[in-house]
């Protein structure tokens, strides 16, 4: 069934080449965008003010790292071939040969988004929209089966819950240490902007 759903979705992007090309461009910028957008939260937090966005930033980065590690473990348990390695299909937008299940791009992007949502609904909603585009794009460009992306959704939800519920003291401590360096550097910029 995963192959049939994949084939229907991927055929759509092959038939409408602009769709696949558009999502390929999104995929090229996806992880850098998520990293920069998450880091921007730190710089938008006023030095000495509310720490919510700093906590969201730190938690988002931790969630991304844990999602990647979780995927690494799963990849070593089950090295599922990419769809274009298993089936004879044209694949102009993807050529990776690492394990397909689950998608690293989708897991990392969704983990960041779900974690940031726990701290700020608006910022998290924006990141969640981007993460969904990334996840859908992984199937549209032919890099993953739909089941790979659904597994990434599960990985991201579990990792985000662990980070938000269990790792908050650790993240708070790390944010406090980084603030000692970043706040004095950012304070003059905030004074000029005020």
PDB file of C-alpha atoms in Angstrom:
ATOM      1  CA  UNK A   1       0.000   0.000   0.000  1.00  0.00           C
ATOM      2  CA  UNK A   2       2.872   2.395   0.813  1.00  0.00           C
ATOM      3  CA  UNK A   3       4.165   1.903  -2.747  1.00  0.00           C
ATOM      4  CA  UNK A   4       0.741   2.556  -4.327  1.00  0.00           C
ATOM      5  CA  UNK A   5       0.209   5.782  -2.379  1.00  0.00           C
ATOM      6  CA  UNK A   6       3.789   6.840  -3.054  1.00  0.00           C
ATOM      7  CA  UNK A   7       3.443   6.086  -6.761  1.00  0.00           C
ATOM      8  CA  UNK A   8       0.197   8.098  -7.039  1.00  0.00           C
ATOM      9  CA  UNK A   9       1.722  11.126  -5.287  1.00  0.00           C
ATOM     10  CA  UNK A  10       5.069  10.948  -7.058  1.00  0.00           C
ATOM     11  CA  UNK A  11       3.384  10.493 -10.450  1.00  0.00           C
ATOM     12  CA  UNK A  12       1.572  13.757  -9.825  1.00  0.00           C
ATOM     13  CA  UNK A  13       4.881  15.597  -9.423  1.00  0.00           C
ATOM     14  CA  UNK A  14       6.337  13.884 -12.494  1.00  0.00           C
ATOM     15  CA  UNK A  15       3.287  14.804 -14.555  1.00  0.00           C
ATOM     16  CA  UNK A  16       3.391  18.391 -13.270  1.00  0.00           C
ATOM     17  CA  UNK A  17       7.147  18.923 -13.355  1.00  0.00           C
ATOM     18  CA  UNK A  18       6.828  22.452 -11.907  1.00  0.00           C
ATOM     19  CA  UNK A  19       5.382  20.915  -8.725  1.00  0.00           C
ATOM     20  CA  UNK A  20       8.316  18.560  -8.217  1.00  0.00           C
ATOM     21  CA  UNK A  21      10.818  21.258  -9.123  1.00  0.00           C
ATOM     22  CA  UNK A  22       9.172  23.688  -6.699  1.00  0.00           C
ATOM     23  CA  UNK A  23       9.279  21.214  -3.832  1.00  0.00           C
ATOM     24  CA  UNK A  24      12.851  20.295  -4.743  1.00  0.00           C
ATOM     25  CA  UNK A  25      13.786  23.963  -4.257  1.00  0.00           C
ATOM     26  CA  UNK A  26      11.948  23.976  -0.917  1.00  0.00           C
ATOM     27  CA  UNK A  27      13.801  20.820   0.123  1.00  0.00           C
ATOM     28  CA  UNK A  28      17.179  22.379  -0.690  1.00  0.00           C
ATOM     29  CA  UNK A  29      16.493  25.249   1.727  1.00  0.00           C
ATOM     30  CA  UNK A  30      14.413  23.325   4.269  1.00  0.00           C
ATOM     31  CA  UNK A  31      16.818  22.457   7.063  1.00  0.00           C
ATOM     32  CA  UNK A  32      18.822  25.713   6.808  1.00  0.00           C
ATOM     33  CA  UNK A  33      15.509  27.616   7.021  1.00  0.00           C
ATOM     34  CA  UNK A  34      14.374  25.681  10.093  1.00  0.00           C
ATOM     35  CA  UNK A  35      17.733  26.228  11.834  1.00  0.00           C
ATOM     36  CA  UNK A  36      17.849  29.954  11.045  1.00  0.00           C
ATOM     37  CA  UNK A  37      14.186  30.486  11.965  1.00  0.00           C
ATOM     38  CA  UNK A  38      14.730  28.720  15.294  1.00  0.00           C
ATOM     39  CA  UNK A  39      17.882  30.757  16.007  1.00  0.00           C
ATOM     40  CA  UNK A  40      16.030  33.989  15.181  1.00  0.00           C
ATOM     41  CA  UNK A  41      13.771  33.323  18.177  1.00  0.00           C
ATOM     42  CA  UNK A  42      16.802  33.780  20.429  1.00  0.00           C
ATOM     43  CA  UNK A  43      17.680  37.130  18.892  1.00  0.00           C
ATOM     44  CA  UNK A  44      14.080  38.355  19.090  1.00  0.00           C
ATOM     45  CA  UNK A  45      14.007  37.758  22.849  1.00  0.00           C
ATOM     46  CA  UNK A  46      14.875  41.001  24.638  1.00  0.00           C
ATOM     47  CA  UNK A  47      18.036  40.595  26.766  1.00  0.00           C
ATOM     48  CA  UNK A  48      17.029  40.279  30.419  1.00  0.00           C
ATOM     49  CA  UNK A  49      13.362  39.966  29.414  1.00  0.00           C
ATOM     50  CA  UNK A  50      10.981  37.057  28.872  1.00  0.00           C
ATOM     51  CA  UNK A  51      12.948  33.845  28.251  1.00  0.00           C
ATOM     52  CA  UNK A  52      10.125  32.034  26.420  1.00  0.00           C
ATOM     53  CA  UNK A  53      11.657  32.396  22.929  1.00  0.00           C
ATOM     54  CA  UNK A  54      15.124  31.521  24.208  1.00  0.00           C
ATOM     55  CA  UNK A  55      13.698  28.387  25.805  1.00  0.00           C
ATOM     56  CA  UNK A  56      11.848  27.630  22.558  1.00  0.00           C
ATOM     57  CA  UNK A  57      15.087  28.054  20.603  1.00  0.00           C
ATOM     58  CA  UNK A  58      17.147  25.847  22.911  1.00  0.00           C
ATOM     59  CA  UNK A  59      14.413  23.229  23.156  1.00  0.00           C
ATOM     60  CA  UNK A  60      13.933  23.237  19.392  1.00  0.00           C
ATOM     61  CA  UNK A  61      17.616  22.597  18.773  1.00  0.00           C
ATOM     62  CA  UNK A  62      17.681  19.809  21.369  1.00  0.00           C
ATOM     63  CA  UNK A  63      14.585  18.232  19.794  1.00  0.00           C
ATOM     64  CA  UNK A  64      16.208  18.376  16.351  1.00  0.00           C
ATOM     65  CA  UNK A  65      19.321  16.637  17.660  1.00  0.00           C
ATOM     66  CA  UNK A  66      17.324  13.948  19.476  1.00  0.00           C
ATOM     67  CA  UNK A  67      15.120  13.328  16.418  1.00  0.00           C
ATOM     68  CA  UNK A  68      18.220  12.858  14.289  1.00  0.00           C
ATOM     69  CA  UNK A  69      19.730  10.436  16.826  1.00  0.00           C
ATOM     70  CA  UNK A  70      16.444   8.492  17.052  1.00  0.00           C
ATOM     71  CA  UNK A  71      16.375   8.204  13.251  1.00  0.00           C
ATOM     72  CA  UNK A  72      20.012   7.067  13.237  1.00  0.00           C
ATOM     73  CA  UNK A  73      19.117   4.244  15.614  1.00  0.00           C
ATOM     74  CA  UNK A  74      16.105   3.222  13.498  1.00  0.00           C
ATOM     75  CA  UNK A  75      18.219   3.379  10.306  1.00  0.00           C
ATOM     76  CA  UNK A  76      20.667   0.903  11.836  1.00  0.00           C
ATOM     77  CA  UNK A  77      17.849  -1.442  12.825  1.00  0.00           C
ATOM     78  CA  UNK A  78      16.067  -1.285   9.452  1.00  0.00           C
ATOM     79  CA  UNK A  79      17.867   0.018   6.397  1.00  0.00           C
ATOM     80  CA  UNK A  80      14.816   0.497   4.189  1.00  0.00           C
ATOM     81  CA  UNK A  81      15.861   1.323   0.616  1.00  0.00           C
ATOM     82  CA  UNK A  82      14.636   4.528  -0.993  1.00  0.00           C
ATOM     83  CA  UNK A  83      11.644   4.108  -3.339  1.00  0.00           C
ATOM     84  CA  UNK A  84      13.777   4.704  -6.425  1.00  0.00           C
ATOM     85  CA  UNK A  85      16.251   2.053  -5.271  1.00  0.00           C
ATOM     86  CA  UNK A  86      13.544  -0.580  -4.910  1.00  0.00           C
ATOM     87  CA  UNK A  87      11.360   0.279  -7.906  1.00  0.00           C
ATOM     88  CA  UNK A  88      12.292   1.234 -11.433  1.00  0.00           C
ATOM     89  CA  UNK A  89      11.119   4.831 -11.586  1.00  0.00           C
ATOM     90  CA  UNK A  90      12.447   8.125 -12.819  1.00  0.00           C
ATOM     91  CA  UNK A  91      13.740  10.258  -9.961  1.00  0.00           C
ATOM     92  CA  UNK A  92      15.073  13.625 -11.089  1.00  0.00           C
ATOM     93  CA  UNK A  93      14.976  15.291  -7.665  1.00  0.00           C
ATOM     94  CA  UNK A  94      16.462  12.749  -5.250  1.00  0.00           C
ATOM     95  CA  UNK A  95      19.548  10.556  -5.275  1.00  0.00           C
ATOM     96  CA  UNK A  96      20.422   9.776  -1.647  1.00  0.00           C
ATOM     97  CA  UNK A  97      21.071   6.133  -0.817  1.00  0.00           C
ATOM     98  CA  UNK A  98      20.856   6.209   2.973  1.00  0.00           C
ATOM     99  CA  UNK A  99      17.913   4.578   4.773  1.00  0.00           C
ATOM    100  CA  UNK A 100      14.482   5.837   3.806  1.00  0.00           C
ATOM    101  CA  UNK A 101      12.634   5.061   7.057  1.00  0.00           C
ATOM    102  CA  UNK A 102      12.042   7.474   8.765  1.00  0.00           C
ATOM    103  CA  UNK A 103      12.786  10.728   6.932  1.00  0.00           C
ATOM    104  CA  UNK A 104      15.532  12.764   8.613  1.00  0.00           C
ATOM    105  CA  UNK A 105      14.322  16.022   7.038  1.00  0.00           C
ATOM    106  CA  UNK A 106      10.751  15.502   8.188  1.00  0.00           C
ATOM    107  CA  UNK A 107      11.703  14.259  11.671  1.00  0.00           C
ATOM    108  CA  UNK A 108      14.023  17.188  12.384  1.00  0.00           C
ATOM    109  CA  UNK A 109      11.684  19.851  10.965  1.00  0.00           C
ATOM    110  CA  UNK A 110       8.595  18.487  12.727  1.00  0.00           C
ATOM    111  CA  UNK A 111      10.457  18.018  16.031  1.00  0.00           C
ATOM    112  CA  UNK A 112      11.553  21.661  15.984  1.00  0.00           C
ATOM    113  CA  UNK A 113       8.050  22.845  15.109  1.00  0.00           C
ATOM    114  CA  UNK A 114       6.202  20.757  17.718  1.00  0.00           C
ATOM    115  CA  UNK A 115       8.646  21.855  20.402  1.00  0.00           C
ATOM    116  CA  UNK A 116       8.368  25.551  19.543  1.00  0.00           C
ATOM    117  CA  UNK A 117       4.541  25.267  19.496  1.00  0.00           C
ATOM    118  CA  UNK A 118       4.736  24.302  23.185  1.00  0.00           C
ATOM    119  CA  UNK A 119       6.318  27.693  23.946  1.00  0.00           C
ATOM    120  CA  UNK A 120       4.683  30.011  21.415  1.00  0.00           C
ATOM    121  CA  UNK A 121       1.673  29.106  19.267  1.00  0.00           C
ATOM    122  CA  UNK A 122       2.296  31.755  16.597  1.00  0.00           C
ATOM    123  CA  UNK A 123       6.017  31.104  16.065  1.00  0.00           C
ATOM    124  CA  UNK A 124       5.415  27.370  16.349  1.00  0.00           C
ATOM    125  CA  UNK A 125       2.539  27.558  13.888  1.00  0.00           C
ATOM    126  CA  UNK A 126       4.752  29.237  11.312  1.00  0.00           C
ATOM    127  CA  UNK A 127       7.436  26.606  11.801  1.00  0.00           C
ATOM    128  CA  UNK A 128       4.818  23.843  11.720  1.00  0.00           C
ATOM    129  CA  UNK A 129       3.564  25.112   8.357  1.00  0.00           C
ATOM    130  CA  UNK A 130       7.109  25.001   7.019  1.00  0.00           C
ATOM    131  CA  UNK A 131       7.684  21.537   8.516  1.00  0.00           C
ATOM    132  CA  UNK A 132       4.535  20.149   6.896  1.00  0.00           C
ATOM    133  CA  UNK A 133       5.687  21.529   3.530  1.00  0.00           C
ATOM    134  CA  UNK A 134       9.028  19.815   4.068  1.00  0.00           C
ATOM    135  CA  UNK A 135       7.388  16.514   5.041  1.00  0.00           C
ATOM    136  CA  UNK A 136       4.999  16.508   2.074  1.00  0.00           C
ATOM    137  CA  UNK A 137       7.844  17.548  -0.193  1.00  0.00           C
ATOM    138  CA  UNK A 138       9.870  14.486   0.770  1.00  0.00           C
ATOM    139  CA  UNK A 139       7.218  12.298  -0.895  1.00  0.00           C
ATOM    140  CA  UNK A 140       6.554  14.685  -3.795  1.00  0.00           C
ATOM    141  CA  UNK A 141      10.209  14.721  -4.847  1.00  0.00           C
ATOM    142  CA  UNK A 142      10.340  10.934  -4.618  1.00  0.00           C
ATOM    143  CA  UNK A 143      12.776  10.666  -1.721  1.00  0.00           C
ATOM    144  CA  UNK A 144      10.462   8.796   0.699  1.00  0.00           C
ATOM    145  CA  UNK A 145       7.386   6.626   0.972  1.00  0.00           C
ATOM    146  CA  UNK A 146       4.400   8.180   2.816  1.00  0.00           C
ATOM    147  CA  UNK A 147       5.013   5.701   5.658  1.00  0.00           C
ATOM    148  CA  UNK A 148       8.513   7.107   6.133  1.00  0.00           C
ATOM    149  CA  UNK A 149       7.050  10.564   6.683  1.00  0.00           C
ATOM    150  CA  UNK A 150       4.335   9.223   9.017  1.00  0.00           C
ATOM    151  CA  UNK A 151       7.062   7.526  11.060  1.00  0.00           C
ATOM    152  CA  UNK A 152       8.861  10.883  11.173  1.00  0.00           C
ATOM    153  CA  UNK A 153       5.693  12.432  12.558  1.00  0.00           C
ATOM    154  CA  UNK A 154       5.689   9.876  15.369  1.00  0.00           C
ATOM    155  CA  UNK A 155       9.409  10.396  16.079  1.00  0.00           C
ATOM    156  CA  UNK A 156       8.921  14.172  16.179  1.00  0.00           C
ATOM    157  CA  UNK A 157       5.917  14.012  18.520  1.00  0.00           C
ATOM    158  CA  UNK A 158       7.700  11.701  20.967  1.00  0.00           C
ATOM    159  CA  UNK A 159      10.928  13.724  20.904  1.00  0.00           C
ATOM    160  CA  UNK A 160       9.076  17.033  21.348  1.00  0.00           C
ATOM    161  CA  UNK A 161       7.127  15.625  24.304  1.00  0.00           C
ATOM    162  CA  UNK A 162      10.329  14.345  25.931  1.00  0.00           C
ATOM    163  CA  UNK A 163      12.127  17.667  25.458  1.00  0.00           C
ATOM    164  CA  UNK A 164       9.235  19.838  26.638  1.00  0.00           C
ATOM    165  CA  UNK A 165       8.265  17.668  29.620  1.00  0.00           C
ATOM    166  CA  UNK A 166      11.502  16.079  30.783  1.00  0.00           C
ATOM    167  CA  UNK A 167      14.413  18.154  29.484  1.00  0.00           C
ATOM    168  CA  UNK A 168      13.135  21.593  30.484  1.00  0.00           C
ATOM    169  CA  UNK A 169      15.441  21.934  33.532  1.00  0.00           C
ATOM    170  CA  UNK A 170      18.455  21.032  31.378  1.00  0.00           C
ATOM    171  CA  UNK A 171      17.386  23.448  28.612  1.00  0.00           C
ATOM    172  CA  UNK A 172      16.738  26.192  31.175  1.00  0.00           C
ATOM    173  CA  UNK A 173      20.227  25.714  32.622  1.00  0.00           C
ATOM    174  CA  UNK A 174      21.812  25.767  29.143  1.00  0.00           C
ATOM    175  CA  UNK A 175      19.839  28.885  28.178  1.00  0.00           C
ATOM    176  CA  UNK A 176      20.998  30.590  31.373  1.00  0.00           C
ATOM    177  CA  UNK A 177      24.627  29.864  30.552  1.00  0.00           C
ATOM    178  CA  UNK A 178      24.359  31.053  26.949  1.00  0.00           C
ATOM    179  CA  UNK A 179      22.430  34.175  28.051  1.00  0.00           C
ATOM    180  CA  UNK A 180      25.431  35.254  30.104  1.00  0.00           C
ATOM    181  CA  UNK A 181      27.351  35.634  26.856  1.00  0.00           C
ATOM    182  CA  UNK A 182      24.622  36.650  24.412  1.00  0.00           C
ATOM    183  CA  UNK A 183      22.678  39.205  26.473  1.00  0.00           C
ATOM    184  CA  UNK A 184      25.596  41.636  26.962  1.00  0.00           C
ATOM    185  CA  UNK A 185      26.326  41.417  23.231  1.00  0.00           C
ATOM    186  CA  UNK A 186      22.700  41.926  22.160  1.00  0.00           C
ATOM    187  CA  UNK A 187      21.723  44.584  24.723  1.00  0.00           C
ATOM    188  CA  UNK A 188      23.322  47.498  22.759  1.00  0.00           C
ATOM    189  CA  UNK A 189      21.451  46.420  19.618  1.00  0.00           C
ATOM    190  CA  UNK A 190      18.168  46.395  21.499  1.00  0.00           C
ATOM    191  CA  UNK A 191      18.865  49.891  22.925  1.00  0.00           C
ATOM    192  CA  UNK A 192      19.438  51.269  19.414  1.00  0.00           C
ATOM    193  CA  UNK A 193      16.255  49.627  18.160  1.00  0.00           C
ATOM    194  CA  UNK A 194      14.167  51.104  20.995  1.00  0.00           C
TER     195      UNK A 194
END
